[in-house]
């Protein structure tokens, strides 16, 4: 199976991501869309803010795909991220989110999973890739069939979190599992920057398996991988992947 890999200049990343999202949402009247956070998807959300009609954003049913363990009103929480980058999009519906403040996070994961399942699961999922190959908080070693849960974060994820959280960097998070993410009817994986080049090559050209959760996307029937040139720099020239 070949995967749809698109490589664009950094300056075009947001508009190319928007075009890919529109393409994936097209078959659905009211798509349930899982939304990544982090620095990578910000240009996509800014492009959506500037062209909500193009994307029919009011029809989208947005879902968070993860949340840090810790107070929801923390400046580094995903809830805060969505207030800053999603809620400002004209016509956007509120994101259905994990409640990081729930007294029992394991029960909270079950509640969120049921809420998502009741709506029919994700039609489209927007994903970033961690430097260690994680998807949401599905860290290396996660089974392909793992479902929504409260989970321990890998050391590399905690190290990235320290850039924002400082000494409060959480040790756990709430996350959709690979079962729900890879079960989305279509997927858009975004990666930008030279610091993602080696893990992108690992995910797209290395062995498919739990040691690099993002590699499972190569088995997905409808996935687009959008890279900027820096993130694509370590892909083999003339590799087996179809480039568009
Ligand atoms: P980033 O995070 O977009 O901030 O690099 C990606 C991820 O860890 O999934």
Coordinates of C-alpha atoms and ligand atoms in Angstrom, one line a residue:
X1 CA 0.0 0.0 0.0
X2 CA 1.4 3.4 -0.8
X3 CA 0.6 6.4 1.3
X4 CA -0.3 9.9 0.1
X5 CA 2.8 12.0 1.1
X6 CA 2.8 15.7 0.2
X7 CA 5.8 17.9 0.7
X8 CA 5.4 21.7 0.6
X9 CA 7.6 24.7 1.5
X10 CA 7.1 25.9 5.1
X11 CA 5.4 29.1 4.0
X12 CA 2.6 27.0 2.3
X13 CA 2.2 24.5 5.2
X14 CA -1.0 26.0 6.6
X15 CA -2.8 26.4 3.3
X16 CA -1.8 22.9 2.2
X17 CA -3.0 21.5 5.5
X18 CA -6.3 23.3 5.1
X19 CA -6.7 21.9 1.5
X20 CA -6.0 18.4 2.7
X21 CA -8.4 18.7 5.6
X22 CA -11.1 20.0 3.3
X23 CA -10.5 17.1 0.9
X24 CA -10.8 14.5 3.7
X25 CA -13.9 16.1 5.2
X26 CA -15.7 16.3 1.8
X27 CA -17.4 12.9 1.9
X28 CA -19.1 13.8 5.3
X29 CA -22.0 16.1 5.8
X30 CA -21.1 16.8 9.4
X31 CA -17.6 15.3 10.0
X32 CA -16.5 14.3 13.5
X33 CA -12.9 15.7 13.4
X34 CA -10.2 14.8 15.9
X35 CA -7.9 17.7 16.5
X36 CA -4.2 17.7 17.4
X37 CA -2.6 20.4 19.6
X38 CA 1.0 21.4 19.8
X39 CA 3.0 23.7 17.6
X40 CA 2.6 21.8 14.3
X41 CA -1.2 22.3 13.6
X42 CA -1.2 26.0 14.5
X43 CA -0.7 27.1 10.8
X44 CA -3.7 24.9 9.9
X45 CA -5.9 26.5 12.6
X46 CA -4.8 30.0 11.5
X47 CA -5.7 29.1 7.9
X48 CA -9.1 27.8 9.0
X49 CA -9.6 31.1 11.0
X50 CA -9.0 33.0 7.8
X51 CA -11.1 30.8 5.5
X52 CA -13.8 29.1 7.6
X53 CA -16.3 29.1 4.7
X54 CA -13.9 27.2 2.4
X55 CA -13.6 24.5 5.1
X56 CA -17.3 24.5 6.0
X57 CA -16.1 24.7 9.6
X58 CA -19.6 25.2 11.0
X59 CA -20.4 21.6 9.9
X60 CA -17.4 20.1 11.7
X61 CA -17.9 18.3 15.0
X62 CA -14.6 18.8 16.7
X63 CA -13.1 16.4 19.3
X64 CA -9.9 16.7 21.3
X65 CA -7.6 13.7 20.9
X66 CA -5.7 14.1 24.2
X67 CA -5.2 16.3 27.2
X68 CA -2.4 16.7 29.7
X69 CA -3.0 15.5 33.3
X70 CA -3.3 18.7 35.3
X71 CA -5.5 21.7 35.7
X72 CA -7.7 22.4 32.6
X73 CA -7.1 26.2 33.1
X74 CA -3.3 25.8 33.0
X75 CA -1.8 28.0 30.3
X76 CA -0.3 24.9 28.7
X77 CA -3.4 22.7 28.7
X78 CA -5.0 21.6 25.5
X79 CA -8.2 23.3 26.7
X80 CA -6.3 26.6 26.8
X81 CA -4.8 25.8 23.3
X82 CA -8.3 25.3 21.9
X83 CA -9.5 28.5 23.4
X84 CA -6.6 30.3 21.7
X85 CA -6.5 28.6 18.3
X86 CA -9.9 26.9 17.7
X87 CA -12.6 29.0 19.4
X88 CA -11.4 32.1 17.5
X89 CA -12.4 30.4 14.1
X90 CA -15.7 32.1 13.0
X91 CA -18.5 29.5 13.1
X92 CA -16.5 26.8 14.9
X93 CA -18.4 24.6 17.3
X94 CA -16.9 24.1 20.8
X95 CA -14.4 21.2 21.0
X96 CA -15.6 18.1 22.9
X97 CA -12.8 17.7 25.4
X98 CA -11.4 15.5 28.1
X99 CA -11.9 17.0 31.6
X100 CA -8.4 17.1 33.0
X101 CA -9.9 18.1 36.4
X102 CA -12.1 15.0 36.7
X103 CA -11.5 13.3 40.1
X104 CA -11.1 9.9 38.5
X105 CA -9.1 10.2 35.3
X106 CA -9.6 6.5 34.4
X107 CA -13.4 7.0 34.6
X108 CA -13.0 10.3 32.6
X109 CA -11.3 8.4 29.8
X110 CA -14.2 5.9 29.7
X111 CA -16.8 8.7 29.7
X112 CA -15.0 10.5 26.8
X113 CA -14.7 7.2 24.8
X114 CA -18.4 6.6 25.2
X115 CA -19.3 10.1 24.1
X116 CA -17.2 9.7 21.0
X117 CA -18.5 6.2 20.2
X118 CA -22.1 7.5 20.6
X119 CA -21.5 9.9 17.8
X120 CA -20.1 7.2 15.5
X121 CA -16.4 7.7 16.0
X122 CA -14.1 10.0 14.1
X123 CA -14.5 10.7 10.4
X124 CA -11.3 12.6 10.1
X125 CA -8.4 12.9 12.5
X126 CA -5.6 15.5 12.4
X127 CA -2.5 14.3 14.0
X128 CA 1.0 15.5 14.8
X129 CA 4.0 13.2 15.4
X130 CA 6.1 13.3 18.5
X131 CA 9.9 13.1 18.2
X132 CA 9.6 9.6 19.5
X133 CA 6.9 8.6 17.0
X134 CA 3.9 8.9 19.3
X135 CA 0.4 9.7 18.1
X136 CA -1.5 11.7 20.7
X137 CA -0.2 10.1 24.0
X138 CA 0.2 6.7 22.4
X139 CA 3.9 6.3 23.2
X140 CA 6.3 3.8 21.7
X141 CA 5.3 0.3 22.8
X142 CA 1.6 0.9 22.6
X143 CA -0.5 -1.8 21.0
X144 CA -2.4 -1.1 17.8
X145 CA -5.6 -2.0 19.6
X146 CA -5.1 0.1 22.7
X147 CA -8.2 2.3 23.4
X148 CA -8.9 5.6 25.1
X149 CA -7.3 5.8 28.5
X150 CA -5.3 7.6 31.2
X151 CA -1.7 6.8 30.5
X152 CA 1.9 7.5 31.6
X153 CA 3.9 9.8 29.4
X154 CA 7.3 8.9 27.9
X155 CA 10.4 10.7 29.1
X156 CA 10.7 12.5 25.7
X157 CA 7.1 13.7 25.9
X158 CA 7.7 15.0 29.5
X159 CA 10.9 16.7 28.3
X160 CA 8.9 18.5 25.5
X161 CA 6.2 19.4 28.0
X162 CA 8.8 21.0 30.3
X163 CA 9.3 23.7 27.6
X164 CA 5.8 25.0 28.5
X165 CA 4.9 23.5 31.9
X166 CA 8.4 23.9 33.4
X167 CA 8.5 22.0 36.7
X168 CA 4.8 21.2 36.5
X169 CA 5.3 19.0 33.5
X170 CA 2.7 16.2 33.9
X171 CA 3.6 12.5 34.1
X172 CA 0.3 11.3 32.7
X173 CA -2.3 12.3 30.2
X174 CA -5.7 11.4 28.8
X175 CA -5.6 10.1 25.2
X176 CA -7.6 8.5 22.5
X177 CA -6.0 5.1 21.8
X178 CA -4.6 3.9 18.6
X179 CA -7.8 2.0 18.2
X180 CA -9.9 5.2 18.0
X181 CA -7.2 7.2 16.1
X182 CA -6.5 4.6 13.4
X183 CA -10.2 3.8 13.4
X184 CA -10.9 7.3 12.0
X185 CA -12.3 7.0 8.5
X186 CA -9.5 9.3 7.3
X187 CA -6.3 10.7 8.8
X188 CA -4.1 13.7 8.2
X189 CA -0.6 13.5 9.7
X190 CA 1.3 16.8 9.9
X191 CA 5.0 17.3 10.5
X192 CA 7.2 20.3 10.1
X193 CA 10.7 21.3 10.9
X194 CA 14.1 19.7 10.7
X195 CA 13.7 18.3 14.3
X196 CA 11.0 15.9 12.9
X197 CA 13.0 14.7 9.9
X198 CA 14.4 11.5 11.4
X199 CA 11.2 10.4 13.0
X200 CA 9.3 11.1 9.8
X201 CA 11.7 8.9 7.9
X202 CA 11.4 6.2 10.6
X203 CA 7.6 6.3 10.5
X204 CA 7.3 6.3 6.7
X205 CA 10.2 4.1 5.7
X206 CA 11.1 2.0 8.8
X207 CA 9.4 -1.1 10.1
X208 CA 5.7 -0.8 10.9
X209 CA 5.0 -1.6 14.5
X210 CA 4.4 -0.4 18.0
X211 CA 7.9 1.0 18.5
X212 CA 6.9 3.8 16.2
X213 CA 3.1 4.3 16.6
X214 CA 2.9 6.7 13.6
X215 CA 4.1 3.9 11.3
X216 CA 0.7 2.3 11.6
X217 CA -0.7 5.1 9.5
X218 CA 0.9 3.3 6.5
X219 CA -1.8 0.6 6.9
X220 CA -4.6 3.1 7.0
X221 CA -6.8 3.1 3.9
X222 CA -7.1 6.9 3.6
X223 CA -4.3 8.8 5.1
X224 CA -2.5 12.0 3.9
X225 CA 0.9 12.9 5.3
X226 CA 1.7 16.6 4.9
X227 CA 5.4 17.6 5.4
X228 CA 7.3 20.7 5.0
X229 CA 10.6 20.3 3.2
X230 CA 12.6 20.3 6.4
X231 CA 10.6 17.4 7.9
X232 CA 10.9 15.5 4.6
X233 CA 14.6 15.9 4.4
X234 CA 15.6 12.4 5.4
X235 CA 13.1 10.5 3.2
X236 CA 14.9 8.4 0.6
X237 CA 15.0 10.0 -2.8
X238 CA 13.0 7.8 -5.1
X239 CA 11.7 5.8 -2.2
X240 CA 8.7 3.6 -2.6
X241 CA 6.3 6.2 -1.5
X242 CA 4.1 8.0 -3.9
X243 CA 4.7 11.7 -3.7
X244 CA 2.1 14.2 -4.8
Ligands
LIG1 P1 4.5 19.4 18.3 O1 4.0 18.1 19.0 O2 3.5 19.7 17.2 O3 4.5 20.5 19.4 O4 5.8 19.1 17.7 C1 3.6 17.0 18.3 C2 3.3 15.8 19.1 O5 4.0 15.6 20.1 O6 2.4 15.1 18.8

